[in-house]
Coordinates of N, CA, C and O in Angstrom, one line a residue:
M1 N 0.9 -1.2 0.0 CA 0.0 0.0 0.0 C 0.9 1.3 0.0 O 1.9 1.3 0.7
S2 N 0.5 2.2 -0.8 CA 1.4 3.5 -0.8 C 0.4 4.7 -1.1 O -0.6 4.6 -1.7
V3 N 1.0 5.8 -0.8 CA 0.3 7.1 -1.0 C 0.6 7.5 -2.4 O 1.7 7.4 -2.9
T4 N -0.4 8.2 -3.1 CA -0.2 8.6 -4.4 C 0.2 10.0 -4.5 O 0.7 10.5 -5.6
G5 N 0.1 10.8 -3.5 CA 0.5 12.2 -3.5 C -0.5 13.1 -2.9 O -1.6 12.6 -2.5
P6 N -0.3 14.4 -2.8 CA -1.2 15.3 -2.2 C -2.4 15.4 -2.9 O -2.6 15.2 -4.1
D7 N -3.5 15.5 -2.1 CA -4.9 15.6 -2.8 C -5.7 16.8 -2.3 O -6.7 17.2 -2.9
F8 N -5.3 17.4 -1.2 CA -5.9 18.7 -0.7 C -4.9 19.5 0.1 O -4.2 18.7 1.0
I9 N -4.8 20.6 -0.1 CA -4.0 21.6 0.7 C -4.8 22.6 1.3 O -5.6 23.3 0.8
S10 N -4.6 22.8 2.7 CA -5.4 23.8 3.4 C -4.4 24.5 4.4 O -3.7 23.9 5.1
L11 N -4.4 25.8 4.3 CA -3.5 26.7 5.1 C -4.3 27.3 6.3 O -5.4 27.9 5.9
Q12 N -3.9 27.2 7.4 CA -4.6 27.8 8.6 C -4.1 29.3 8.6 O -2.9 29.6 8.5
V13 N -5.1 30.2 8.7 CA -4.9 31.6 8.7 C -5.4 32.4 9.8 O -6.3 31.9 10.5
R14 N -4.9 33.6 10.1 CA -5.4 34.3 11.2 C -6.7 35.1 10.9 O -7.5 35.3 11.8
D15 N -6.9 35.5 9.7 CA -8.2 36.2 9.3 C -8.6 35.6 8.0 O -8.1 35.8 6.9
L16 N -9.7 34.7 8.1 CA -10.2 33.9 7.0 C -10.6 34.8 5.8 O -10.1 34.5 4.7
E17 N -11.4 35.9 6.0 CA -11.9 36.6 4.9 C -10.7 37.4 4.2 O -10.6 37.5 3.0
R18 N -9.8 38.0 5.0 CA -8.6 38.8 4.5 C -7.7 37.8 3.6 O -7.3 38.2 2.5
S19 N -7.5 36.6 4.1 CA -6.8 35.6 3.4 C -7.4 35.2 2.1 O -6.8 35.1 1.0
A20 N -8.7 34.9 2.1 CA -9.6 34.5 1.0 C -9.4 35.6 -0.1 O -9.2 35.4 -1.3
E21 N -9.7 36.9 0.3 CA -9.7 38.0 -0.6 C -8.3 38.1 -1.2 O -8.1 38.5 -2.4
F22 N -7.1 37.8 -0.5 CA -5.8 38.0 -0.9 C -5.7 37.0 -2.2 O -5.2 37.4 -3.3
Y23 N -6.1 35.7 -2.0 CA -5.9 34.8 -3.0 C -6.8 35.0 -4.2 O -6.5 34.7 -5.4
E24 N -8.0 35.5 -3.9 CA -8.9 36.0 -5.1 C -8.3 37.1 -5.9 O -8.2 37.1 -7.1
Q25 N -7.9 38.2 -5.2 CA -7.4 39.4 -5.8 C -6.1 39.3 -6.5 O -5.9 39.8 -7.6
H26 N -5.2 38.6 -5.8 CA -3.8 38.6 -6.4 C -3.6 37.4 -7.3 O -2.7 37.5 -8.2
L27 N -4.2 36.2 -7.1 CA -4.0 35.1 -7.9 C -5.2 34.6 -8.8 O -5.1 33.7 -9.7
G28 N -6.3 35.3 -8.6 CA -7.4 35.1 -9.4 C -8.1 33.8 -9.1 O -8.9 33.3 -10.0
L29 N -8.0 33.3 -7.9 CA -8.6 32.1 -7.5 C -10.1 32.3 -7.3 O -10.5 33.4 -6.9
T30 N -11.0 31.3 -7.5 CA -12.4 31.5 -7.5 C -12.9 30.5 -6.3 O -12.6 29.4 -6.3
R31 N -13.8 31.1 -5.5 CA -14.3 30.3 -4.5 C -15.3 29.2 -4.9 O -16.0 29.5 -5.9
Q32 N -15.4 28.2 -4.1 CA -16.4 27.1 -4.4 C -17.1 26.8 -3.0 O -16.5 27.1 -2.0
P33 N -18.2 26.2 -3.1 CA -18.8 25.8 -1.9 C -18.0 25.1 -0.9 O -17.3 24.2 -1.3
G34 N -18.0 25.4 0.4 CA -17.2 24.7 1.4 C -17.8 24.9 2.8 O -18.8 25.6 2.9
P35 N -17.2 24.4 3.8 CA -17.6 24.6 5.2 C -17.5 25.9 5.7 O -16.7 26.8 5.1
P36 N -18.2 26.3 6.7 CA -18.2 27.7 7.1 C -16.9 28.2 7.7 O -16.6 29.4 7.8
H37 N -16.1 27.2 8.2 CA -14.8 27.6 8.8 C -13.6 27.7 7.7 O -12.5 27.9 8.2
A38 N -14.0 27.6 6.5 CA -12.9 27.5 5.5 C -13.5 28.2 4.1 O -14.7 28.3 4.0
V39 N -12.5 28.6 3.3 CA -12.8 29.0 2.0 C -12.0 28.1 1.0 O -10.8 28.1 1.1
V40 N -12.8 27.3 0.3 CA -12.2 26.4 -0.6 C -12.2 27.0 -2.1 O -13.3 27.7 -2.4
F41 N -11.2 26.9 -2.8 CA -11.0 27.4 -4.1 C -11.1 26.3 -5.1 O -10.7 25.2 -5.0
A42 N -11.6 26.7 -6.3 CA -11.7 25.8 -7.5 C -10.4 25.7 -8.2 O -10.0 26.4 -9.1
T43 N -9.5 24.8 -7.7 CA -8.2 24.7 -8.2 C -8.0 23.2 -8.7 O -8.7 22.2 -8.1
T44 N -7.2 23.0 -9.7 CA -6.9 21.6 -10.1 C -5.4 21.5 -10.3 O -4.8 22.5 -10.6
P45 N -4.8 20.4 -10.2 CA -5.4 19.1 -9.9 C -5.6 18.9 -8.5 O -6.3 17.9 -8.1
I46 N -5.2 19.8 -7.6 CA -5.2 19.6 -6.2 C -6.1 20.7 -5.6 O -5.9 21.8 -5.8
A47 N -7.0 20.4 -4.7 CA -7.9 21.3 -4.1 C -7.1 22.2 -3.1 O -6.2 21.7 -2.4
F48 N -7.4 23.5 -3.0 CA -6.7 24.4 -2.2 C -7.8 25.2 -1.3 O -8.7 25.6 -1.9
A49 N -7.4 25.4 0.0 CA -8.3 26.2 0.8 C -7.5 26.9 1.8 O -6.3 26.6 2.1
V50 N -8.1 28.0 2.4 CA -7.6 28.6 3.6 C -8.7 28.4 4.7 O -9.9 28.3 4.4
R51 N -8.3 28.2 5.9 CA -9.3 27.9 6.9 C -8.9 28.5 8.3 O -7.8 29.0 8.5
E52 N -9.8 28.7 9.2 CA -9.5 29.3 10.4 C -8.6 28.3 11.2 O -8.5 27.1 10.8
R53 N -7.8 28.9 12.0 CA -6.8 28.1 12.8 C -7.5 27.1 13.7 O -8.6 27.3 14.2
V54 N -7.0 26.0 13.8 CA -7.5 24.9 14.7 C -6.9 24.9 16.0 O -5.6 24.7 16.1
P55 N -7.6 25.2 17.0 CA -7.2 25.2 18.4 C -6.4 23.8 18.7 O -6.9 22.7 18.4
G56 N -5.3 24.0 19.4 CA -4.5 22.7 19.8 C -3.6 22.2 18.6 O -3.0 21.2 18.8
S57 N -3.6 22.8 17.5 CA -2.9 22.3 16.4 C -1.4 22.8 16.4 O -0.5 22.3 15.6
G58 N -1.1 23.7 17.3 CA 0.3 24.2 17.3 C 0.4 25.5 16.4 O 1.3 26.3 16.5
V59 N -0.6 25.6 15.6 CA -0.6 26.8 14.6 C -1.5 28.0 15.2 O -1.3 29.1 15.0
A60 N -2.4 27.6 16.0 CA -3.4 28.5 16.6 C -2.8 29.8 17.2 O -3.3 30.8 17.1
D61 N -1.6 29.6 17.9 CA -1.0 30.8 18.6 C 0.3 31.2 17.8 O 1.0 32.1 18.3
A62 N 0.6 30.6 16.8 CA 1.8 31.0 16.0 C 1.8 32.4 15.4 O 0.7 32.7 14.8
P63 N 2.7 33.3 15.7 CA 2.6 34.6 15.1 C 2.6 34.6 13.6 O 2.0 35.4 12.8
E64 N 3.3 33.6 12.9 CA 3.4 33.5 11.5 C 3.2 31.9 11.2 O 4.1 31.2 11.1
P65 N 1.9 31.6 11.0 CA 1.6 30.1 10.8 C 2.3 29.6 9.6 O 2.5 28.3 9.5
G66 N 2.7 30.4 8.6 CA 3.3 29.8 7.4 C 4.8 29.5 7.4 O 5.3 29.0 6.4
V67 N 5.5 29.8 8.5 CA 6.9 29.5 8.5 C 7.2 28.0 8.3 O 6.7 27.2 9.0
G68 N 8.0 27.7 7.3 CA 8.4 26.3 7.1 C 7.6 25.5 6.2 O 7.9 24.4 5.9
V69 N 6.5 26.1 5.6 CA 5.7 25.5 4.7 C 6.0 25.9 3.3 O 6.1 27.2 3.0
A70 N 6.1 25.0 2.4 CA 6.4 25.3 0.9 C 5.1 24.9 0.1 O 4.8 23.8 0.0
V71 N 4.6 25.9 -0.5 CA 3.4 25.6 -1.5 C 3.8 26.2 -2.8 O 4.2 27.4 -2.9
W72 N 3.6 25.5 -3.9 CA 3.9 25.9 -5.3 C 2.6 25.9 -6.0 O 1.8 24.9 -5.9
F73 N 2.4 26.9 -6.9 CA 1.3 27.0 -7.8 C 1.9 27.1 -9.2 O 2.8 27.8 -9.4
H74 N 1.1 26.6 -10.1 CA 1.4 26.9 -11.5 C 0.6 28.0 -12.1 O -0.5 28.2 -11.6
A75 N 1.2 28.9 -12.9 CA 0.6 29.9 -13.6 C 1.1 30.0 -15.0 O 2.3 29.9 -15.1
P76 N 0.3 30.3 -16.0 CA 0.8 30.3 -17.4 C 1.8 31.5 -17.5 O 2.7 31.4 -18.3
D77 N 1.7 32.6 -16.8 CA 2.6 33.7 -16.9 C 3.0 34.2 -15.5 O 2.5 35.2 -15.0
A78 N 4.0 33.5 -15.0 CA 4.4 33.8 -13.7 C 5.0 35.3 -13.6 O 4.8 35.9 -12.6
Q79 N 5.7 35.7 -14.6 CA 6.2 37.1 -14.6 C 5.2 38.2 -14.5 O 5.3 39.2 -13.8
A80 N 4.1 38.0 -15.2 CA 3.1 39.0 -15.2 C 2.4 39.0 -13.7 O 2.1 40.1 -13.3
I81 N 2.3 37.9 -13.1 CA 1.8 37.8 -11.7 C 2.7 38.4 -10.8 O 2.4 39.3 -9.9
H82 N 3.9 38.2 -10.9 CA 5.0 38.8 -10.1 C 5.0 40.3 -10.2 O 4.9 41.0 -9.2
D83 N 4.8 40.9 -11.4 CA 4.8 42.3 -11.7 C 3.6 42.8 -10.9 O 3.6 44.0 -10.3
E84 N 2.4 42.2 -11.0 CA 1.2 42.7 -10.4 C 1.3 42.6 -8.9 O 0.9 43.6 -8.1
L85 N 1.8 41.6 -8.3 CA 2.0 41.5 -6.9 C 3.0 42.6 -6.4 O 2.7 43.2 -5.4
S86 N 4.1 42.7 -7.0 CA 5.0 43.7 -6.7 C 4.5 45.1 -6.7 O 4.7 45.9 -5.8
A87 N 3.6 45.5 -7.7 CA 3.1 46.8 -7.8 C 2.0 46.9 -6.7 O 1.8 48.0 -6.3
A88 N 1.4 45.8 -6.2 CA 0.4 45.9 -5.2 C 1.1 45.9 -3.8 O 0.4 46.0 -2.7
G89 N 2.4 45.9 -3.7 CA 3.1 46.0 -2.5 C 3.3 44.7 -1.7 O 3.6 44.6 -0.5
V90 N 3.0 43.5 -2.4 CA 3.1 42.2 -1.8 C 4.6 42.0 -1.7 O 5.3 42.2 -2.6
R91 N 5.1 41.3 -0.5 CA 6.5 41.1 -0.3 C 6.9 40.0 -1.2 O 6.4 38.8 -1.2
I92 N 7.9 40.3 -2.0 CA 8.4 39.2 -3.0 C 9.8 38.8 -2.2 O 10.6 39.4 -1.8
V93 N 9.7 37.4 -1.9 CA 10.9 36.8 -1.1 C 12.0 36.4 -2.0 O 13.1 36.7 -1.7
D94 N 11.7 35.8 -3.2 CA 12.7 35.5 -4.2 C 12.3 36.0 -5.5 O 11.3 35.6 -6.1
A95 N 13.1 36.9 -6.1 CA 12.9 37.4 -7.4 C 12.8 36.4 -8.5 O 13.3 35.3 -8.3
P96 N 12.1 36.7 -9.6 CA 11.9 35.8 -10.7 C 13.3 35.3 -11.3 O 14.3 36.1 -11.4
V97 N 13.5 33.9 -11.5 CA 14.5 33.4 -12.1 C 14.0 32.3 -13.1 O 13.0 31.8 -13.0
D98 N 14.8 32.0 -14.2 CA 14.5 31.0 -15.0 C 15.3 29.6 -14.6 O 16.5 29.7 -14.3
G99 N 14.6 28.6 -14.4 CA 15.1 27.4 -14.0 C 14.4 26.2 -14.5 O 13.6 26.3 -15.5
P100 N 14.5 25.0 -13.8 CA 13.9 23.8 -14.3 C 12.3 23.8 -14.3 O 11.8 23.0 -15.0
F101 N 11.8 24.8 -13.5 CA 10.3 24.9 -13.5 C 9.8 26.0 -14.2 O 8.7 26.5 -14.1
G102 N 10.6 26.6 -15.2 CA 10.4 27.8 -15.9 C 10.6 29.1 -15.1 O 11.4 29.1 -14.2
R103 N 9.8 30.1 -15.4 CA 10.1 31.4 -14.7 C 9.5 31.1 -13.3 O 8.4 30.7 -13.2
T104 N 10.2 31.3 -12.2 CA 9.8 31.0 -10.9 C 10.1 32.1 -9.9 O 11.2 32.8 -10.1
F105 N 9.2 32.5 -9.0 CA 9.5 33.4 -7.9 C 8.6 33.0 -6.8 O 7.7 32.2 -6.8
T106 N 8.9 33.6 -5.6 CA 8.3 33.4 -4.4 C 7.8 34.6 -3.7 O 8.6 35.6 -3.6
F107 N 6.6 34.7 -3.2 CA 6.1 35.9 -2.5 C 5.5 35.4 -1.2 O 5.4 34.1 -0.8
E108 N 5.2 36.3 -0.3 CA 4.6 35.9 1.0 C 3.2 36.5 1.1 O 2.9 37.6 0.7
D109 N 2.3 35.5 1.7 CA 0.9 35.9 1.8 C 0.7 36.6 3.2 O 1.7 36.8 3.9
P110 N -0.5 37.0 3.5 CA -0.7 37.9 4.7 C -0.3 37.1 6.0 O -0.1 37.6 7.0
D111 N -0.2 35.7 6.0 CA 0.0 34.9 7.2 C 1.5 34.5 7.2 O 2.0 33.6 8.0
G112 N 2.4 34.9 6.3 CA 3.7 34.4 6.2 C 4.0 33.2 5.4 O 5.1 32.8 5.4
Y113 N 2.9 32.6 4.8 CA 3.1 31.5 3.9 C 4.0 31.9 2.6 O 3.6 32.9 2.1
R114 N 5.0 31.2 2.4 CA 5.7 31.6 1.2 C 5.3 30.7 0.0 O 5.3 29.5 0.0
I115 N 4.7 31.5 -0.9 CA 4.1 30.8 -2.1 C 5.0 31.0 -3.3 O 5.4 32.1 -3.6
T116 N 5.3 29.9 -4.0 CA 6.1 29.9 -5.2 C 5.3 29.7 -6.4 O 4.4 28.9 -6.4
L117 N 5.4 30.6 -7.4 CA 4.7 30.4 -8.7 C 5.8 30.1 -9.8 O 6.9 30.6 -9.7
H118 N 5.4 29.2 -10.6 CA 6.2 28.8 -11.7 C 5.3 28.6 -12.9 O 4.1 28.4 -12.9
D119 N 5.9 28.8 -14.2 CA 5.1 28.8 -15.4 C 5.5 27.6 -16.3 O 4.8 27.5 -17.4
R120 N 6.2 26.6 -16.0 CA 6.4 25.5 -16.8 C 5.4 24.4 -16.3 O 5.4 24.0 -15.1
A121 N 4.6 23.9 -17.2 CA 3.6 22.9 -16.9 C 4.2 21.6 -16.8 O 5.2 21.2 -17.3

């Protein structure tokens, strides 16, 4: 028996609506129906959500719950999204570079999660 890979990614956040709006506004993600304590987005091939912090999880009291987590998203034009994020004042952690995953860069969301975007499918 073996695991086939990630099937759902959920990030615990300090302010659910603020985080949901960040991903909608800056990455163009679209909400889909989900539970009241989370915002689930219509992403493929893996479902992605932001959710309220879970008491007792070790994340509930963390000042930056995203430290140490690596999340990568594919985007057809990573450079264009970088330029929009940068213009909006979003913290860019690693500037765009060309590498094995195409044009790649990393930014920080409102909870300190470092999100990497790449454009090679």
